[in-house]
PDB file of C-alpha atoms in Angstrom:
ATOM      1  CA  MET A 307      55.337  90.204 113.070  1.00 86.00           C
ATOM      2  CA  ARG A 308      59.043  91.951 112.997  1.00 89.00           C
ATOM      3  CA  ILE A 309      61.151  91.869 109.782  1.00 90.00           C
ATOM      4  CA  TYR A 310      64.820  92.631 110.437  1.00 92.00           C
ATOM      5  CA  GLU A 311      68.011  92.851 107.955  1.00 94.00           C
ATOM      6  CA  LEU A 312      71.026  91.484 109.205  1.00 94.00           C
ATOM      7  CA  ILE A 313      74.333  92.681 107.105  1.00 96.00           C
ATOM      8  CA  PHE A 314      77.556  91.271 108.500  1.00 96.00           C
ATOM      9  CA  ILE A 315      81.176  91.342 106.788  1.00 96.00           C
ATOM     10  CA  LEU A 316      83.413  88.335 107.748  1.00 95.00           C
ATOM     11  CA  LYS A 317      87.270  88.599 107.181  1.00 94.00           C
ATOM     12  CA  PRO A 318      87.813  87.656 103.590  1.00 93.00           C
ATOM     13  CA  ASN A 319      90.792  85.586 104.220  1.00 93.00           C
ATOM     14  CA  LEU A 320      88.659  82.710 105.976  1.00 92.00           C
ATOM     15  CA  ALA A 321      88.265  79.453 104.195  1.00 93.00           C
ATOM     16  CA  ASP A 322      84.967  78.522 102.073  1.00 92.00           C
ATOM     17  CA  GLU A 323      84.277  76.319 105.119  1.00 94.00           C
ATOM     18  CA  GLU A 324      84.778  78.772 107.729  1.00 94.00           C
ATOM     19  CA  THR A 325      82.841  81.411 105.646  1.00 94.00           C
ATOM     20  CA  GLU A 326      79.857  78.978 105.646  1.00 94.00           C
ATOM     21  CA  ALA A 327      80.436  77.832 109.315  1.00 94.00           C
ATOM     22  CA  ALA A 328      79.940  81.461 110.486  1.00 93.00           C
ATOM     23  CA  ILE A 329      76.782  81.876 108.357  1.00 94.00           C
ATOM     24  CA  ALA A 330      75.422  78.947 109.980  1.00 94.00           C
ATOM     25  CA  GLN A 331      75.702  79.544 113.185  1.00 93.00           C
ATOM     26  CA  PHE A 332      74.183  83.020 113.182  1.00 93.00           C
ATOM     27  CA  THR A 333      71.372  81.625 111.058  1.00 94.00           C
ATOM     28  CA  LYS A 334      71.194  78.611 113.712  1.00 94.00           C
ATOM     29  CA  ALA A 335      71.180  81.101 116.710  1.00 92.00           C
ATOM     30  CA  ILE A 336      68.454  83.089 115.003  1.00 92.00           C
ATOM     31  CA  GLU A 337      66.073  79.886 114.564  1.00 92.00           C
ATOM     32  CA  GLU A 338      66.674  78.803 117.993  1.00 91.00           C
ATOM     33  CA  GLY A 339      65.543  82.133 119.334  1.00 89.00           C
ATOM     34  CA  GLY A 340      62.141  81.829 117.499  1.00 90.00           C
ATOM     35  CA  GLY A 341      62.816  83.628 114.539  1.00 91.00           C
ATOM     36  CA  THR A 342      62.425  82.508 110.708  1.00 93.00           C
ATOM     37  CA  ILE A 343      64.692  83.043 108.142  1.00 94.00           C
ATOM     38  CA  ASP A 344      63.377  84.559 105.066  1.00 94.00           C
ATOM     39  CA  LYS A 345      66.665  85.155 102.878  1.00 94.00           C
ATOM     40  CA  ILE A 346      70.000  84.885 102.969  1.00 95.00           C
ATOM     41  CA  ASP A 347      72.086  86.844  99.995  1.00 95.00           C
ATOM     42  CA  ARG A 348      76.318  86.422  99.684  1.00 95.00           C
ATOM     43  CA  TRP A 349      77.661  89.204  98.212  1.00 94.00           C
ATOM     44  CA  GLY A 350      80.790  87.807  98.281  1.00 92.00           C
ATOM     45  CA  LYS A 351      84.222  89.811  98.649  1.00 94.00           C
ATOM     46  CA  ARG A 352      83.811  93.643  98.186  1.00 94.00           C
ATOM     47  CA  ARG A 353      86.205  96.542  98.717  1.00 95.00           C
ATOM     48  CA  LEU A 354      85.288  98.380 102.088  1.00 93.00           C
ATOM     49  CA  ALA A 355      84.776 101.995 101.877  1.00 93.00           C
ATOM     50  CA  TYR A 356      87.307 102.507 105.004  1.00 93.00           C
ATOM     51  CA  GLU A 357      89.910 100.378 106.566  1.00 93.00           C
ATOM     52  CA  VAL A 358      88.141  98.370 109.554  1.00 91.00           C
ATOM     53  CA  GLN A 359      90.257  96.476 111.812  1.00 90.00           C
ATOM     54  CA  HIS A 360      93.354  96.596 109.213  1.00 91.00           C
ATOM     55  CA  GLN A 361      91.077  94.991 106.425  1.00 91.00           C
ATOM     56  CA  THR A 362      90.326  96.831 103.010  1.00 93.00           C
ATOM     57  CA  GLU A 363      88.319  93.884 101.887  1.00 95.00           C
ATOM     58  CA  GLY A 364      85.627  91.853 103.463  1.00 95.00           C
ATOM     59  CA  TYR A 365      83.012  89.120 102.891  1.00 96.00           C
ATOM     60  CA  TYR A 366      79.334  90.330 103.100  1.00 96.00           C
ATOM     61  CA  VAL A 367      76.333  88.565 104.123  1.00 96.00           C
ATOM     62  CA  LEU A 368      72.931  89.766 104.109  1.00 96.00           C
ATOM     63  CA  VAL A 369      70.284  88.038 106.235  1.00 95.00           C
ATOM     64  CA  GLN A 370      66.798  88.802 106.704  1.00 95.00           C
ATOM     65  CA  TYR A 371      64.713  87.276 108.952  1.00 94.00           C
ATOM     66  CA  SER A 372      61.433  87.703 110.980  1.00 92.00           C
ATOM     67  CA  VAL A 373      60.153  87.165 114.646  1.00 91.00           C
ATOM     68  CA  LYS A 374      56.711  86.926 115.974  1.00 88.00           C
ATOM     69  CA  GLN A 375      57.975  88.453 119.425  1.00 80.00           C
ATOM     70  CA  ASP A 376      61.145  89.682 119.755  1.00 73.00           C
ATOM     71  CA  HIS A 377      62.161  88.526 123.532  1.00 81.00           C
ATOM     72  CA  GLY A 378      65.977  90.076 123.104  1.00 87.00           C
ATOM     73  CA  LEU A 379      66.539  87.865 120.010  1.00 89.00           C
ATOM     74  CA  THR A 380      68.108  90.622 118.095  1.00 89.00           C
ATOM     75  CA  LYS A 381      70.467  91.861 121.091  1.00 92.00           C
ATOM     76  CA  GLU A 382      71.766  87.984 121.334  1.00 91.00           C
ATOM     77  CA  ILE A 383      72.202  87.712 117.733  1.00 92.00           C
ATOM     78  CA  GLU A 384      74.406  91.459 118.095  1.00 93.00           C
ATOM     79  CA  ARG A 385      76.164  90.097 120.911  1.00 93.00           C
ATOM     80  CA  ARG A 386      77.330  87.088 119.466  1.00 93.00           C
ATOM     81  CA  LEU A 387      78.405  88.878 116.179  1.00 93.00           C
ATOM     82  CA  GLY A 388      80.447  91.459 118.381  1.00 93.00           C
ATOM     83  CA  VAL A 389      82.421  88.710 119.957  1.00 93.00           C
ATOM     84  CA  ALA A 390      83.029  86.694 117.224  1.00 92.00           C
ATOM     85  CA  ASP A 391      86.699  86.758 115.649  1.00 92.00           C
ATOM     86  CA  ALA A 392      85.386  86.239 112.044  1.00 93.00           C
ATOM     87  CA  VAL A 393      82.915  89.291 112.348  1.00 94.00           C
ATOM     88  CA  ILE A 394      84.466  92.519 111.165  1.00 94.00           C
ATOM     89  CA  LYS A 395      81.345  94.852 111.131  1.00 95.00           C
ATOM     90  CA  TYR A 396      77.730  94.345 111.721  1.00 95.00           C
ATOM     91  CA  MET A 397      74.603  95.931 111.377  1.00 95.00           C
ATOM     92  CA  THR A 398      70.662  95.159 112.275  1.00 93.00           C
ATOM     93  CA  VAL A 399      68.030  97.223 110.990  1.00 92.00           C
ATOM     94  CA  ARG A 400      64.060  96.775 111.435  1.00 90.00           C
ATOM     95  CA  ILE A 401      62.361  97.078 108.479  1.00 88.00           C
ATOM     96  CA  ASP A 402      58.740  96.020 108.659  1.00 84.00           C
ATOM     97  CA  GLU A 403      57.878  99.313 109.553  1.00 82.00           C
ATOM     98  CA  ASP A 404      59.289 100.688 105.965  1.00 78.00           C
ATOM     99  CA  LEU A 405      57.412  97.957 104.280  1.00 77.00           C
ATOM    100  CA  GLN A 406      54.167  98.896 105.697  1.00 80.00           C
ATOM    101  CA  ARG A 407      54.850 102.745 104.829  1.00 83.00           C
ATOM    102  CA  ILE A 408      55.866 101.790 101.422  1.00 85.00           C
ATOM    103  CA  ALA A 409      52.314  99.751 100.820  1.00 83.00           C
ATOM    104  CA  LYS A 410      50.315 102.767 102.037  1.00 86.00           C
ATOM    105  CA  LEU A 411      51.983 104.994  99.669  1.00 88.00           C
ATOM    106  CA  LYS A 412      51.362 102.423  96.746  1.00 88.00           C
ATOM    107  CA  LYS A 413      47.857 102.162  98.216  1.00 86.00           C
ATOM    108  CA  LYS A 414      47.234 106.138  98.044  1.00 86.00           C
ATOM    109  CA  ARG A 415      48.799 105.936  94.582  1.00 89.00           C
ATOM    110  CA  GLU A 416      46.535 103.372  93.173  1.00 87.00           C
ATOM    111  CA  MET A 417      43.322 105.468  94.741  1.00 86.00           C
ATOM    112  CA  ARG A 418      44.611 108.731  93.370  1.00 86.00           C
ATOM    113  CA  ALA A 419      45.010 106.949  89.628  1.00 86.00           C
ATOM    114  CA  ALA A 420      41.792 105.405  90.075  1.00 85.00           C
ATOM    115  CA  ASN A 421      39.868 108.735  90.667  1.00 85.00           C
ATOM    116  CA  ARG A 422      41.713 110.260  88.140  1.00 80.00           C
ATOM    117  CA  PRO A 423      39.805 111.468  84.990  1.00 75.00           C
ATOM    118  CA  THR A 424      41.024 109.494  81.847  1.00 69.00           C
ATOM    119  CA  ALA A 425      42.665 111.159  79.139  1.00 63.00           C
ATOM    120  CA  PRO A 426      40.461 112.164  76.125  1.00 61.00           C
ATOM    121  CA  SER A 427      40.974 109.735  73.133  1.00 61.00           C
ATOM    122  CA  ALA A 428      42.385 110.911  69.606  1.00 60.00           C
ATOM    123  CA  GLU A 429      38.874 110.785  68.020  1.00 65.00           C
ATOM    124  CA  SER A 430      37.412 113.137  70.538  1.00 62.00           C
ATOM    125  CA  ARG A 431      39.866 115.747  70.620  1.00 65.00           C
ATOM    126  CA  PRO A 432      39.335 118.940  68.549  1.00 66.00           C
ATOM    127  CA  LYS A 433      41.767 119.030  65.640  1.00 69.00           C
ATOM    128  CA  PRO A 434      44.085 121.923  65.291  1.00 70.00           C
ATOM    129  CA  ARG A 435      42.568 124.515  62.638  1.00 72.00           C
ATOM    130  CA  PRO A 436      45.299 125.563  59.952  1.00 70.00           C
ATOM    131  CA  ALA A 437      47.393 128.650  60.476  1.00 69.00           C
ATOM    132  CA  ALA A 438      45.212 131.659  58.875  1.00 64.00           C
ATOM    133  CA  THR A 439      46.966 134.188  56.931  1.00 65.00           C
ATOM    134  CA  THR A 440      45.446 137.657  57.404  1.00 64.00           C
ATOM    135  CA  PRO A 441      43.927 138.885  54.123  1.00 65.00           C
ATOM    136  CA  GLY A 442      45.289 141.598  52.154  1.00 65.00           C
ATOM    137  CA  ALA A 443      48.997 140.444  53.459  1.00 60.00           C
ATOM    138  CA  PRO A 444      51.491 140.530  50.979  1.00 62.00           C
ATOM    139  CA  GLU A 445      52.894 137.096  50.068  1.00 62.00           C
ATOM    140  CA  ALA A 446      56.780 136.355  49.981  1.00 59.00           C
ATOM    141  CA  PRO A 447      58.273 137.054  46.531  1.00 59.00           C
ATOM    142  CA  ALA A 448      59.063 133.947  44.637  1.00 58.00           C
ATOM    143  CA  SER A 449      62.538 134.069  43.098  1.00 58.00           C
ATOM    144  CA  ALA A 450      63.075 133.762  39.534  1.00 57.00           C
ATOM    145  CA  PRO A 451      64.674 130.544  38.175  1.00 61.00           C
ATOM    146  CA  GLY A 452      67.984 130.652  37.703  1.00 61.00           C
ATOM    147  CA  SER A 453      68.506 133.895  39.622  1.00 56.00           C
ATOM    148  CA  PRO A 454      70.472 134.133  42.838  1.00 60.00           C
ATOM    149  CA  GLU A 455      67.968 134.914  45.974  1.00 58.00           C
ATOM    150  CA  GLY A 456      68.405 138.230  47.570  1.00 54.00           C
ATOM    151  CA  ALA A 457      70.388 140.075  44.328  1.00 54.00           C
ATOM    152  CA  SER A 458      68.748 143.298  42.976  1.00 54.00           C
ATOM    153  CA  SER A 459      69.079 144.295  39.450  1.00 48.00           C
TER     154      SER A 459
END
């Protein structure tokens, strides 16, 4: 099974009904092509990183869908996005390979953690010994009460 993320940017000056109609149009095309919609995120109006088709803002939509066999569904969706007047920009990314790679790394990390020896508890650790003074070393002179330290007579 292949999993895709499709993000597209719609023109910001569309009415809410037109925006919803455009989203429904593309999700319907995915379902008719044999795909299943996993998630739809409407990010709303956001500022574009650079001007596209004389627009500085756009309405962002993320659609995650999965397909058992991709018989040109992704190409058909991208073709429809390319000719739609409401769409400023779009991009489709296949993410199932990344999800598999992440799961594999997570499994390796868990195996490594299971094989790692546990840290010794506080009772079994050796207690630090107090600092030893060397025999015959002079101790620091104690100053007399009331006399300033370091003053010589």
